[in-house]
Coordinates of C-alpha atoms and ligand atoms in Angstrom, one line a residue:
M61 CA 114.6 64.6 21.8
V62 CA 114.2 64.9 25.6
D63 CA 115.6 61.8 27.3
G64 CA 113.3 59.6 29.2
L65 CA 110.1 60.8 27.6
L66 CA 108.3 58.5 25.2
S67 CA 107.5 59.9 21.9
H68 CA 103.9 59.6 20.8
P69 CA 103.3 56.5 18.6
P70 CA 102.5 57.6 15.1
L71 CA 98.7 58.1 14.9
P72 CA 96.7 55.9 12.6
Q73 CA 96.3 57.9 9.4
E74 CA 92.6 58.7 9.7
L75 CA 93.3 60.3 13.1
R76 CA 95.4 62.9 11.5
T77 CA 92.3 64.3 9.9
Q78 CA 91.7 67.3 12.0
G79 CA 88.0 67.4 11.4
L80 CA 87.8 70.7 13.2
A81 CA 84.9 72.9 12.4
P82 CA 85.1 76.7 12.3
L83 CA 84.5 77.8 15.9
P84 CA 80.8 79.0 16.4
C85 CA 81.4 82.4 17.9
N86 CA 79.8 83.8 21.1
L87 CA 79.4 80.5 22.8
Y88 CA 77.6 81.9 25.9
G89 CA 75.0 83.6 23.7
R90 CA 74.0 80.5 21.8
E91 CA 71.6 77.6 22.3
R92 CA 73.6 74.9 23.9
V93 CA 73.4 71.8 26.1
D94 CA 76.0 71.6 28.9
L95 CA 77.7 68.2 28.9
S96 CA 79.5 68.9 32.1
G97 CA 79.1 66.5 35.0
T98 CA 79.9 62.9 35.7
W99 CA 81.7 61.0 32.9
Q100 CA 83.5 57.6 33.0
F101 CA 87.3 57.5 32.9
L102 CA 89.9 54.9 32.0
V103 CA 93.7 55.3 32.4
D104 CA 95.5 54.1 29.3
S105 CA 99.2 54.5 30.1
V106 CA 100.3 52.2 27.3
E107 CA 98.1 54.0 24.8
R108 CA 96.6 50.8 23.3
G109 CA 93.4 52.6 22.9
L110 CA 95.0 54.7 20.2
R111 CA 96.7 51.9 18.4
N112 CA 93.9 49.3 18.6
Q113 CA 91.2 52.0 18.3
Y114 CA 89.3 50.5 21.2
P115 CA 86.9 53.4 21.3
R116 CA 85.6 52.4 17.9
Y117 CA 84.2 49.1 19.3
T118 CA 81.1 49.4 21.4
I119 CA 80.9 46.6 23.9
P120 CA 78.4 44.0 22.6
K121 CA 75.4 44.1 25.0
D122 CA 75.7 40.4 25.6
E123 CA 79.5 40.5 25.7
K124 CA 79.4 38.8 29.1
Q125 CA 77.7 35.9 27.4
A126 CA 79.8 36.2 24.2
P127 CA 80.5 32.8 22.7
V128 CA 84.0 31.5 23.1
G129 CA 86.2 32.8 20.3
G130 CA 84.2 36.0 20.0
P131 CA 85.8 39.4 20.2
L132 CA 87.6 39.8 23.5
V133 CA 87.2 43.4 24.7
E134 CA 89.1 44.1 27.9
Y135 CA 87.4 47.3 29.1
D136 CA 84.0 48.2 30.2
W137 CA 82.7 51.8 30.3
D138 CA 79.7 51.0 32.4
S139 CA 81.9 49.8 35.3
A140 CA 84.7 52.4 34.7
P141 CA 85.3 54.9 37.5
D142 CA 83.5 58.3 37.5
I143 CA 85.3 61.6 36.8
T144 CA 84.0 65.1 36.8
V145 CA 84.1 67.2 33.7
P146 CA 85.3 70.0 33.6
G147 CA 88.3 69.4 35.7
D148 CA 91.9 68.1 35.6
W149 CA 92.2 64.4 36.6
N150 CA 95.2 65.2 38.8
T151 CA 93.2 66.7 41.6
Q152 CA 90.4 64.1 41.4
S153 CA 90.4 60.4 42.2
N154 CA 91.9 60.9 45.7
E155 CA 95.4 61.8 44.4
R156 CA 95.7 58.4 42.6
L157 CA 96.2 60.4 39.4
F158 CA 98.1 63.3 40.9
W159 CA 101.3 62.8 38.9
Y160 CA 99.7 60.9 36.0
E161 CA 100.9 62.1 32.6
G162 CA 99.7 60.1 29.7
L163 CA 96.5 59.1 27.9
G164 CA 93.1 59.0 29.6
W165 CA 89.8 58.0 28.0
Y166 CA 86.6 59.8 28.9
R167 CA 83.1 58.5 28.0
R168 CA 79.8 60.4 28.3
R169 CA 76.5 59.3 27.0
F170 CA 73.9 61.9 26.0
P171 CA 70.5 61.8 24.4
A172 CA 69.7 63.2 21.0
P173 CA 68.9 67.0 21.3
P174 CA 65.2 67.8 21.9
T175 CA 64.6 69.9 18.9
S176 CA 64.8 68.2 15.5
G177 CA 64.2 70.2 12.3
D178 CA 67.2 71.4 10.3
R179 CA 69.3 72.6 13.2
R180 CA 73.1 72.1 13.0
Y181 CA 75.0 70.7 16.0
F182 CA 78.6 71.1 17.2
L183 CA 80.5 69.5 20.0
Y184 CA 82.4 72.5 21.5
F185 CA 85.3 71.9 23.9
E186 CA 86.5 75.0 25.8
A187 CA 89.8 73.2 26.4
A188 CA 91.4 69.8 26.9
N189 CA 95.1 69.4 27.8
Y190 CA 97.0 68.5 25.8
R191 CA 95.9 66.4 22.7
A192 CA 92.3 65.3 22.3
H193 CA 91.1 62.4 20.2
V194 CA 87.4 62.7 19.8
Y195 CA 85.0 59.9 18.8
L196 CA 81.2 59.9 18.6
N197 CA 79.3 56.7 18.4
G198 CA 82.4 54.7 17.6
S199 CA 83.6 57.0 14.7
P200 CA 86.6 59.3 15.0
L201 CA 85.7 63.0 14.6
G202 CA 89.3 64.2 14.7
V203 CA 92.2 65.3 16.8
H204 CA 92.9 68.7 18.5
E205 CA 96.4 69.6 19.8
G206 CA 96.8 72.4 22.3
G207 CA 95.8 72.5 26.0
F208 CA 94.2 75.9 26.4
T209 CA 92.1 77.0 23.4
P210 CA 88.6 76.0 22.3
F211 CA 87.8 73.6 19.4
A212 CA 84.7 72.2 17.8
F213 CA 83.5 69.4 15.6
E214 CA 80.3 69.5 13.6
V215 CA 78.1 66.4 14.5
T216 CA 74.9 67.3 12.7
D217 CA 74.6 64.1 10.8
K218 CA 76.2 61.9 13.4
L219 CA 73.8 62.1 16.3
V220 CA 71.6 59.2 17.3
S221 CA 69.0 58.8 20.1
D222 CA 71.6 57.6 22.7
N223 CA 75.0 59.1 21.9
S224 CA 78.3 57.8 23.1
L225 CA 81.0 60.4 23.2
V226 CA 84.5 59.1 23.8
V227 CA 87.5 61.4 24.2
G228 CA 91.1 60.3 24.6
V229 CA 93.1 63.1 26.2
N230 CA 96.9 62.8 26.4
N231 CA 98.8 65.3 28.5
R232 CA 102.2 63.6 28.1
R233 CA 104.8 66.4 27.8
Q234 CA 106.9 66.1 24.7
Y235 CA 109.5 68.2 22.9
G236 CA 107.7 69.4 19.8
N237 CA 104.5 70.3 21.7
V238 CA 103.6 73.9 22.7
P239 CA 104.8 74.1 25.5
G240 CA 107.6 71.7 25.3
S241 CA 108.4 69.1 27.9
D242 CA 109.7 71.3 30.7
A243 CA 107.5 74.1 32.0
D244 CA 107.4 75.8 35.4
W245 CA 103.7 75.0 36.0
F246 CA 101.9 71.8 36.9
N247 CA 100.8 69.7 33.9
Y248 CA 97.2 69.4 34.8
G249 CA 95.7 66.9 32.3
G250 CA 92.2 66.2 31.0
I251 CA 89.1 67.9 29.9
T252 CA 89.8 71.0 32.0
R253 CA 87.1 73.3 30.7
P254 CA 83.4 72.7 29.8
V255 CA 82.0 70.7 26.9
W256 CA 78.9 71.8 25.1
L257 CA 76.5 70.6 22.4
V258 CA 75.9 73.8 20.5
S259 CA 73.0 74.2 18.2
T260 CA 72.7 76.7 15.3
P261 CA 70.4 77.3 12.4
P262 CA 71.5 75.9 9.0
T263 CA 73.1 79.2 8.2
F264 CA 74.6 80.9 11.3
I265 CA 76.8 83.8 12.3
Q266 CA 80.1 81.9 12.6
H267 CA 82.2 84.9 13.5
A268 CA 81.6 88.6 14.2
V269 CA 84.1 91.3 15.3
V270 CA 83.0 94.7 16.6
T271 CA 85.7 97.3 17.0
L272 CA 86.3 101.0 17.6
R273 CA 89.1 103.0 15.9
D274 CA 90.1 106.6 15.9
A275 CA 90.1 107.7 12.2
E276 CA 91.0 111.1 10.8
T277 CA 87.3 111.9 10.6
G278 CA 86.7 110.8 14.1
P279 CA 85.9 107.5 15.9
I280 CA 84.5 104.7 13.8
I281 CA 82.7 101.6 14.8
T282 CA 83.3 98.6 12.5
C283 CA 81.5 95.3 12.5
T284 CA 82.6 92.4 10.3
V285 CA 80.4 89.4 10.1
T286 CA 81.1 85.9 8.6
L287 CA 78.2 83.5 8.0
D288 CA 78.5 79.8 7.7
G289 CA 76.0 77.6 5.8
R290 CA 74.2 77.1 2.6
D291 CA 72.8 80.6 2.5
A292 CA 75.9 82.4 3.6
A293 CA 76.2 84.5 0.5
D294 CA 73.9 87.5 -0.3
T295 CA 72.2 87.4 3.1
P296 CA 71.1 90.5 5.0
V297 CA 72.7 91.1 8.4
T298 CA 71.5 93.6 11.0
L299 CA 73.6 95.2 13.8
R300 CA 71.7 96.7 16.7
I301 CA 73.2 98.6 19.6
P302 CA 70.0 99.8 21.3
E303 CA 71.7 102.1 23.9
L304 CA 73.4 103.9 21.1
A305 CA 70.2 103.9 18.9
I306 CA 72.2 102.0 16.2
E307 CA 70.4 99.7 13.8
L308 CA 72.2 99.1 10.5
D309 CA 71.9 96.5 7.8
A310 CA 74.4 95.0 5.3
T311 CA 74.3 92.1 2.9
T312 CA 77.0 89.4 2.8
G313 CA 79.0 89.0 -0.4
A314 CA 79.8 85.8 -2.2
D315 CA 82.3 84.9 0.6
G316 CA 79.6 85.1 3.2
R317 CA 81.1 88.2 4.8
A318 CA 79.7 91.6 5.4
T319 CA 81.1 94.8 7.0
I320 CA 79.1 97.5 8.7
E321 CA 80.9 100.7 9.5
L322 CA 79.6 104.0 11.0
P323 CA 80.8 107.0 12.9
A324 CA 80.7 106.3 16.6
P325 CA 78.0 108.4 18.3
R326 CA 79.4 111.3 20.3
H327 CA 77.9 110.1 23.5
L328 CA 79.5 106.7 23.3
E329 CA 81.2 106.0 26.7
R330 CA 84.5 104.3 26.1
W331 CA 85.5 101.2 28.1
S332 CA 88.3 101.6 30.6
P333 CA 89.4 100.1 33.9
E334 CA 87.8 103.1 35.6
T335 CA 84.5 102.9 33.5
P336 CA 84.2 99.3 32.1
R337 CA 81.2 100.2 30.1
L338 CA 79.7 97.3 28.1
Y339 CA 77.0 97.8 25.5
P340 CA 74.5 95.1 24.7
I341 CA 74.7 94.4 20.9
V342 CA 72.5 92.1 18.8
L343 CA 73.6 90.7 15.4
S344 CA 70.9 89.0 13.4
T345 CA 70.0 87.4 10.1
A346 CA 66.7 85.9 9.1
E347 CA 67.8 82.6 10.7
D348 CA 70.3 83.5 13.4
T349 CA 70.5 86.0 16.3
I350 CA 73.4 86.4 18.7
A351 CA 73.7 88.8 21.6
D352 CA 76.8 89.9 23.3
R353 CA 78.1 92.8 25.5
I354 CA 80.9 94.8 23.9
G355 CA 83.2 97.5 25.3
F356 CA 84.5 100.2 22.9
R357 CA 88.0 101.3 23.4
T358 CA 91.3 101.9 21.5
I359 CA 94.8 100.8 22.5
A360 CA 98.0 102.1 20.9
T361 CA 101.6 103.1 21.7
R362 CA 103.3 106.4 20.9
G363 CA 106.9 106.9 21.8
H364 CA 107.3 105.6 25.4
D365 CA 103.6 105.7 26.1
V366 CA 100.8 103.2 26.1
L367 CA 97.7 105.0 25.1
L368 CA 94.3 103.7 26.2
N369 CA 91.6 105.8 24.4
G370 CA 94.3 108.2 23.4
R371 CA 95.6 108.9 27.0
S372 CA 98.8 107.6 28.4
I373 CA 98.3 104.8 31.0
Y374 CA 100.5 103.1 33.5
L375 CA 99.8 99.3 33.6
R376 CA 99.4 98.4 37.3
G377 CA 99.5 94.7 36.7
I378 CA 100.1 91.3 38.2
S379 CA 100.8 87.9 36.6
I380 CA 98.4 85.1 37.2
H381 CA 98.4 81.3 36.5
E382 CA 95.1 79.6 35.9
E383 CA 94.9 77.7 39.1
R384 CA 92.0 77.8 41.6
L385 CA 92.6 79.8 44.8
G386 CA 92.1 77.0 47.3
T387 CA 90.2 77.0 50.5
R388 CA 92.7 74.5 51.9
E389 CA 96.3 73.6 50.9
D390 CA 95.5 70.7 48.5
D391 CA 92.6 72.4 46.9
G392 CA 94.3 74.1 43.9
G393 CA 93.5 72.8 40.4
R394 CA 92.9 73.8 36.8
R395 CA 89.1 73.8 37.0
L396 CA 87.9 77.3 37.5
D397 CA 84.2 78.1 37.6
W398 CA 82.8 81.6 37.5
D399 CA 83.4 82.1 41.2
D400 CA 86.9 80.7 41.1
S401 CA 87.8 83.2 38.3
R402 CA 86.1 86.0 40.1
R403 CA 88.1 85.2 43.3
L404 CA 91.4 85.4 41.6
L405 CA 90.5 88.6 39.7
T406 CA 89.1 90.2 42.9
E407 CA 92.5 89.6 44.5
A408 CA 94.1 91.5 41.6
R409 CA 91.6 94.3 42.0
A410 CA 92.4 94.4 45.8
L411 CA 96.1 95.0 44.9
G412 CA 95.0 98.1 42.9
C413 CA 95.6 96.4 39.5
N414 CA 94.2 97.7 36.3
F415 CA 96.0 95.0 34.3
V416 CA 96.6 91.2 34.5
R417 CA 99.1 89.1 32.6
L418 CA 97.3 85.8 32.1
A419 CA 100.4 83.6 32.0
H420 CA 101.6 81.5 30.1
Y421 CA 98.7 80.3 28.1
P422 CA 95.2 81.4 27.2
H423 CA 92.9 81.4 30.3
S424 CA 89.2 80.5 30.2
E425 CA 86.6 82.6 28.4
K426 CA 85.0 83.1 31.8
T427 CA 88.1 85.0 32.9
T428 CA 88.4 87.3 30.0
R429 CA 84.6 88.0 30.2
L430 CA 85.0 88.9 33.9
C431 CA 87.9 91.2 33.0
D432 CA 85.6 93.0 30.7
E433 CA 83.2 93.5 33.6
L434 CA 85.7 94.2 36.3
G435 CA 87.8 96.7 34.2
L436 CA 91.0 94.7 34.0
L437 CA 93.2 95.1 30.9
V438 CA 94.5 91.7 29.8
W439 CA 97.8 90.4 28.4
S440 CA 96.8 87.1 26.6
E441 CA 99.7 84.7 25.8
I442 CA 100.2 81.4 24.0
P443 CA 102.7 78.9 25.7
V444 CA 105.7 79.4 23.4
Y445 CA 107.8 79.0 26.5
Q446 CA 111.5 79.3 27.0
E447 CA 114.1 77.3 25.0
D448 CA 112.3 73.9 25.0
I449 CA 110.3 74.6 21.9
A450 CA 111.1 73.0 18.5
Y451 CA 111.6 76.3 16.7
D452 CA 112.7 74.6 13.5
D453 CA 109.8 72.0 13.5
P454 CA 107.0 72.9 11.0
H455 CA 104.4 70.9 13.0
T456 CA 105.3 72.8 16.2
L457 CA 104.9 76.1 14.3
E458 CA 101.6 74.9 12.9
V459 CA 100.3 74.1 16.4
A460 CA 101.4 77.6 17.7
R461 CA 99.8 79.3 14.7
Q462 CA 96.6 77.4 15.3
M463 CA 96.6 78.2 19.0
L464 CA 97.1 81.9 18.3
A465 CA 94.3 82.0 15.7
E466 CA 92.0 80.1 18.1
I467 CA 92.5 82.5 21.0
I468 CA 92.2 85.6 18.8
T469 CA 89.0 84.2 17.3
R470 CA 87.5 83.5 20.8
D471 CA 88.5 86.8 22.4
Q472 CA 88.5 89.3 19.6
N473 CA 85.4 91.0 21.1
R474 CA 86.7 91.3 24.7
A475 CA 87.6 94.9 25.3
S476 CA 89.8 93.9 28.2
V477 CA 92.2 92.0 26.0
V478 CA 94.8 94.6 24.8
V479 CA 97.9 92.5 24.2
W480 CA 98.6 89.3 22.3
S481 CA 101.8 87.8 23.5
V482 CA 103.5 85.3 21.3
A483 CA 106.2 84.0 23.7
N484 CA 107.9 84.0 27.1
E485 CA 111.7 84.0 27.6
T486 CA 112.8 82.7 24.3
P487 CA 116.4 82.3 23.1
L488 CA 118.3 84.6 20.8
T489 CA 118.4 82.2 17.8
E490 CA 117.5 82.6 14.2
P491 CA 114.9 79.7 14.2
R492 CA 113.2 81.4 17.2
L493 CA 113.1 84.7 15.4
R494 CA 111.6 83.2 12.3
F495 CA 109.1 81.2 14.4
L496 CA 107.9 84.3 16.4
R497 CA 107.9 86.6 13.4
T498 CA 105.5 84.2 11.7
L499 CA 103.2 84.3 14.7
I500 CA 103.4 88.1 14.9
A501 CA 102.5 88.4 11.2
D502 CA 99.5 86.1 11.8
A503 CA 98.3 88.1 14.8
R504 CA 98.6 91.4 12.9
A505 CA 96.7 89.9 9.9
Q506 CA 93.9 88.6 12.1
D507 CA 93.7 91.5 14.5
S508 CA 95.2 94.9 13.7
T509 CA 93.6 96.5 16.8
R510 CA 95.7 95.2 19.6
L511 CA 99.3 95.4 20.8
I512 CA 101.7 92.6 20.0
S513 CA 104.3 91.7 22.7
A514 CA 106.4 88.9 24.1
A515 CA 108.1 88.5 27.5
L516 CA 111.9 88.8 26.9
N517 CA 114.7 88.0 29.1
R518 CA 117.8 87.8 26.8
S519 CA 120.1 90.6 25.9
I520 CA 123.3 91.0 23.8
A521 CA 125.0 93.9 25.5
S522 CA 123.7 93.6 29.1
T523 CA 126.2 93.4 32.1
L524 CA 125.4 92.5 35.7
T525 CA 124.4 96.1 36.5
E526 CA 123.3 97.5 33.1
I527 CA 120.3 95.8 31.4
V528 CA 120.2 96.6 27.7
I529 CA 116.9 95.9 25.8
D530 CA 118.4 94.8 22.5
D531 CA 116.7 91.6 21.7
P532 CA 116.2 91.8 17.9
L533 CA 112.5 90.7 18.4
G534 CA 111.9 94.0 20.0
A535 CA 111.8 95.6 16.5
D536 CA 108.7 93.5 15.8
L537 CA 106.8 94.3 19.0
D538 CA 104.6 97.2 19.9
L539 CA 105.0 96.8 23.6
L540 CA 108.3 95.6 25.0
A541 CA 108.3 93.4 28.1
Y542 CA 111.2 92.1 30.2
N543 CA 111.4 89.5 33.0
T544 CA 114.0 90.4 35.5
Y545 CA 115.1 88.4 38.6
A546 CA 118.2 90.3 39.5
G547 CA 118.3 89.9 43.3
W548 CA 116.9 86.4 43.3
Y549 CA 118.5 84.4 40.5
G550 CA 122.2 85.2 40.0
P551 CA 124.8 86.9 42.2
L552 CA 123.1 90.1 43.2
A553 CA 121.2 90.7 46.4
P554 CA 118.1 92.9 46.6
G555 CA 120.3 95.7 48.0
D556 CA 122.2 95.8 44.7
I557 CA 119.1 96.3 42.6
T558 CA 119.0 100.1 42.8
S559 CA 122.4 100.2 41.2
I560 CA 121.0 98.6 38.0
T561 CA 120.7 100.9 35.0
W562 CA 118.5 100.3 32.0
R563 CA 119.0 101.1 28.3
S564 CA 116.9 100.3 25.3
I565 CA 117.7 100.4 21.7
Y566 CA 114.0 100.9 20.9
D567 CA 111.9 104.0 21.3
K568 CA 109.0 102.0 22.7
P569 CA 107.2 101.5 26.0
M570 CA 108.2 98.5 28.2
I571 CA 106.7 96.7 31.1
L572 CA 108.5 94.6 33.7
S573 CA 106.5 91.5 32.8
E574 CA 108.1 89.5 35.7
F575 CA 110.0 89.9 38.8
G576 CA 109.7 88.1 42.1
T577 CA 111.2 85.8 44.8
D578 CA 110.0 82.8 46.6
A579 CA 108.7 83.3 50.1
K580 CA 106.7 80.8 52.0
F581 CA 103.9 82.4 53.9
G582 CA 104.7 82.6 57.6
V583 CA 108.4 82.2 57.2
H584 CA 110.0 85.3 58.7
G585 CA 113.6 86.4 59.5
V586 CA 116.1 89.1 58.6
R587 CA 115.5 90.6 55.2
E588 CA 118.8 89.1 54.0
A589 CA 117.5 85.6 54.6
R590 CA 116.1 84.0 51.4
W591 CA 112.7 82.3 51.4
T592 CA 111.4 84.8 54.1
E593 CA 108.6 87.2 53.5
E594 CA 111.0 90.0 54.6
Y595 CA 113.4 89.1 51.7
Q596 CA 110.5 89.2 49.2
R597 CA 109.4 92.6 50.6
W598 CA 112.9 94.0 50.4
F599 CA 113.2 92.7 46.8
Y600 CA 109.9 94.4 45.8
E601 CA 110.8 97.7 47.4
Q602 CA 114.1 97.7 45.5
T603 CA 112.8 96.5 42.2
I604 CA 109.9 98.9 42.1
H605 CA 112.1 101.8 43.1
N606 CA 114.6 100.9 40.4
A607 CA 111.8 100.5 37.8
N608 CA 110.3 103.9 38.7
T609 CA 113.5 105.7 37.7
V610 CA 113.1 104.6 34.1
P611 CA 110.6 106.8 32.1
W612 CA 110.0 104.2 29.4
I613 CA 109.0 101.5 31.9
R614 CA 105.2 102.1 31.8
G615 CA 104.0 99.2 33.8
L616 CA 104.6 96.1 35.9
S617 CA 103.1 92.6 36.1
P618 CA 105.2 91.0 38.9
W619 CA 105.6 87.3 39.2
I620 CA 103.0 86.3 40.6
L621 CA 99.6 86.8 42.3
K622 CA 99.4 83.4 44.0
D623 CA 101.7 80.5 44.8
F624 CA 101.2 77.8 42.2
R625 CA 102.0 74.1 41.7
S626 CA 105.2 73.3 39.7
P627 CA 107.1 70.1 39.1
R628 CA 110.4 72.1 39.2
R629 CA 110.1 73.2 42.8
Y630 CA 111.5 70.4 45.0
R631 CA 112.6 71.8 48.3
T632 CA 110.4 70.0 50.9
D633 CA 110.9 72.8 53.5
Y634 CA 109.7 75.8 51.5
Q635 CA 108.3 74.5 48.2
N636 CA 107.1 70.9 48.1
Y637 CA 106.2 71.3 44.4
W638 CA 104.9 74.8 44.8
N639 CA 106.4 77.9 43.3
R640 CA 106.3 80.3 46.2
K641 CA 106.7 83.6 44.3
G642 CA 103.1 84.5 45.0
L643 CA 102.1 87.7 46.8
I644 CA 99.5 85.5 48.4
S645 CA 99.7 81.8 49.4
E646 CA 97.7 79.1 47.6
T647 CA 94.9 79.7 50.1
G648 CA 95.0 83.5 49.8
Q649 CA 97.1 84.5 52.8
R650 CA 98.8 87.9 52.0
K651 CA 102.6 88.1 52.4
L652 CA 104.4 91.3 53.5
A653 CA 105.4 92.2 49.9
W654 CA 101.7 92.4 49.0
Q655 CA 101.5 95.8 50.8
V656 CA 104.5 97.1 49.0
L657 CA 102.9 96.6 45.6
H658 CA 99.5 97.7 46.8
D659 CA 100.9 101.0 48.1
F660 CA 102.9 101.6 45.0
Y661 CA 99.8 101.1 42.8
Q662 CA 97.8 103.4 45.1
H663 CA 100.4 106.0 44.5
Q664 CA 100.3 105.4 40.7
A665 CA 96.6 105.5 40.6
D666 CA 96.6 108.9 42.5
A667 CA 99.3 110.3 40.2
P668 CA 98.4 113.4 38.3
A669 CA 96.4 112.9 35.1
A670 CA 98.2 110.9 32.4
R671 CA 100.5 112.6 29.9
Ligands
LIG928 C1 110.5 82.6 34.6 C2 109.2 82.1 33.9 C3 108.1 81.7 34.9 C4 108.7 81.0 36.1 C5 109.5 82.1 36.8 C6 110.2 81.5 38.1 O1 110.6 83.9 34.4 O2 108.7 83.0 33.0 O3 107.2 80.8 34.2 O4 107.7 80.5 37.0 O5 110.6 82.6 36.0 O6 111.4 81.1 38.0 O7 109.5 81.4 39.1

């Protein structure tokens, strides 16, 4: 147990019922009502709302005149403060809730959906950090754990003319959660991404995956479809890709699934950062039609190479936290709308990136869809973060497995996503190895088309000047990744970095998934002075030069694009609860090191055609 942190009270038994529905795929291509906007909000730091199940009791209309001795209800939604959804509560409410960590209750009323008939309805949450207890019209729908992945509850038979949706979100950090109780990013709490009322036909296309693979006979397009509903079995499904003149049918089996497979047309233009070609596709049954835009590409490794569409590629990356690029210092927050995501990714493109490491948790669907459009390869990661994870706790493993399944389900059709990462900087212990190997097996079973990785930073045989990649987990990964801070943490200075040698016991490609130093924008001095922009530039020059001497280092995702809020960064002179390793400040001011990485990527991009 981590001292000083309350453990969650045991939930009433019925709240353990997950109640989660299979996620309706392709959210943005579906009929849906946006429940974003002004909700009501109540802080419940003593969590009585859970124990006493307050949200189950609607306030009697005439409660103010309730007879003496009647039920005493000590809260009132109609007079509760407003809050905006989506959005963390920390950066709303005039800072009153900036450091709040605990349970908060949201309430939103919404009318019955306009159409009647035999439609089905789902409450679809894109994310709520960290644990969400969802009630509709006083009845519990269920609980979702995990702060960065979508979840849904079917409410078809639970809607009335005037609906009361009550959501208790608890962002209290706790050993046993994923992440645990100590992470180097700000614990933004609340309904941080949009909420939708999604409508589908009685039998709908619940999940569909369209992939390209290079077979012996040539490239093959495969589309697997899963229907949900009373007529899921023995139902015709049609795949159309108009720009490729493809229209093919299949019929689902008894399990409601169908597979359509065909040779890829010779003129198919593959997706890549240089040509992020997306093809409109339409999947339909007699009842349901969904449209999406798909990029066709392959990703693999061979020896020391990462192969995109069969050609070796160097990953010119940068790490990014999901935090708004502010227009003024106190503007950052977890709510990112399309423009916010685009601003961050445009900064990555300006650096010359073809790759972004979306750290340390799944970012919004907006971001991965924009990466499809902008031509940015994506490293997608679940927050199995450092040593503060209960690697021997079955519930913790269940949560991590669920998170991984949820993000793979959501993003399986995003061509930009090429890596599923199961961890960051995890200890060399047997429980950790078992935990991560379970996740890797899950990822491979659900999606055999992408690379599996994890950011490592432990070694058995390393010395101060020889880094040996010998973490046993490396045997299970396709792409190795290593976080190095030699020259910032530890006794070495940036001037010592070029004396570092690298050795790997694996015949696999590796990226430097993190390196960086703190530098507050505008702090200048001699390069030997920590916290200055000059020190950060010197560190980048030395680290990039050193990495470039290693033929099996096939990419970088330095730490980090933008300064970000963190509870671990206390110095009032330089940090003030900001991690200053960004190449740009929290308002986008570019530091001296920015040019070093930009110029290196320009050189890489101009390098002779890949091997
Ligand atoms: C670690 C960790 C990051 C952290 C960084 C730092 O490598 O992966 O989450 O922010 O180092 O110390 O700044």
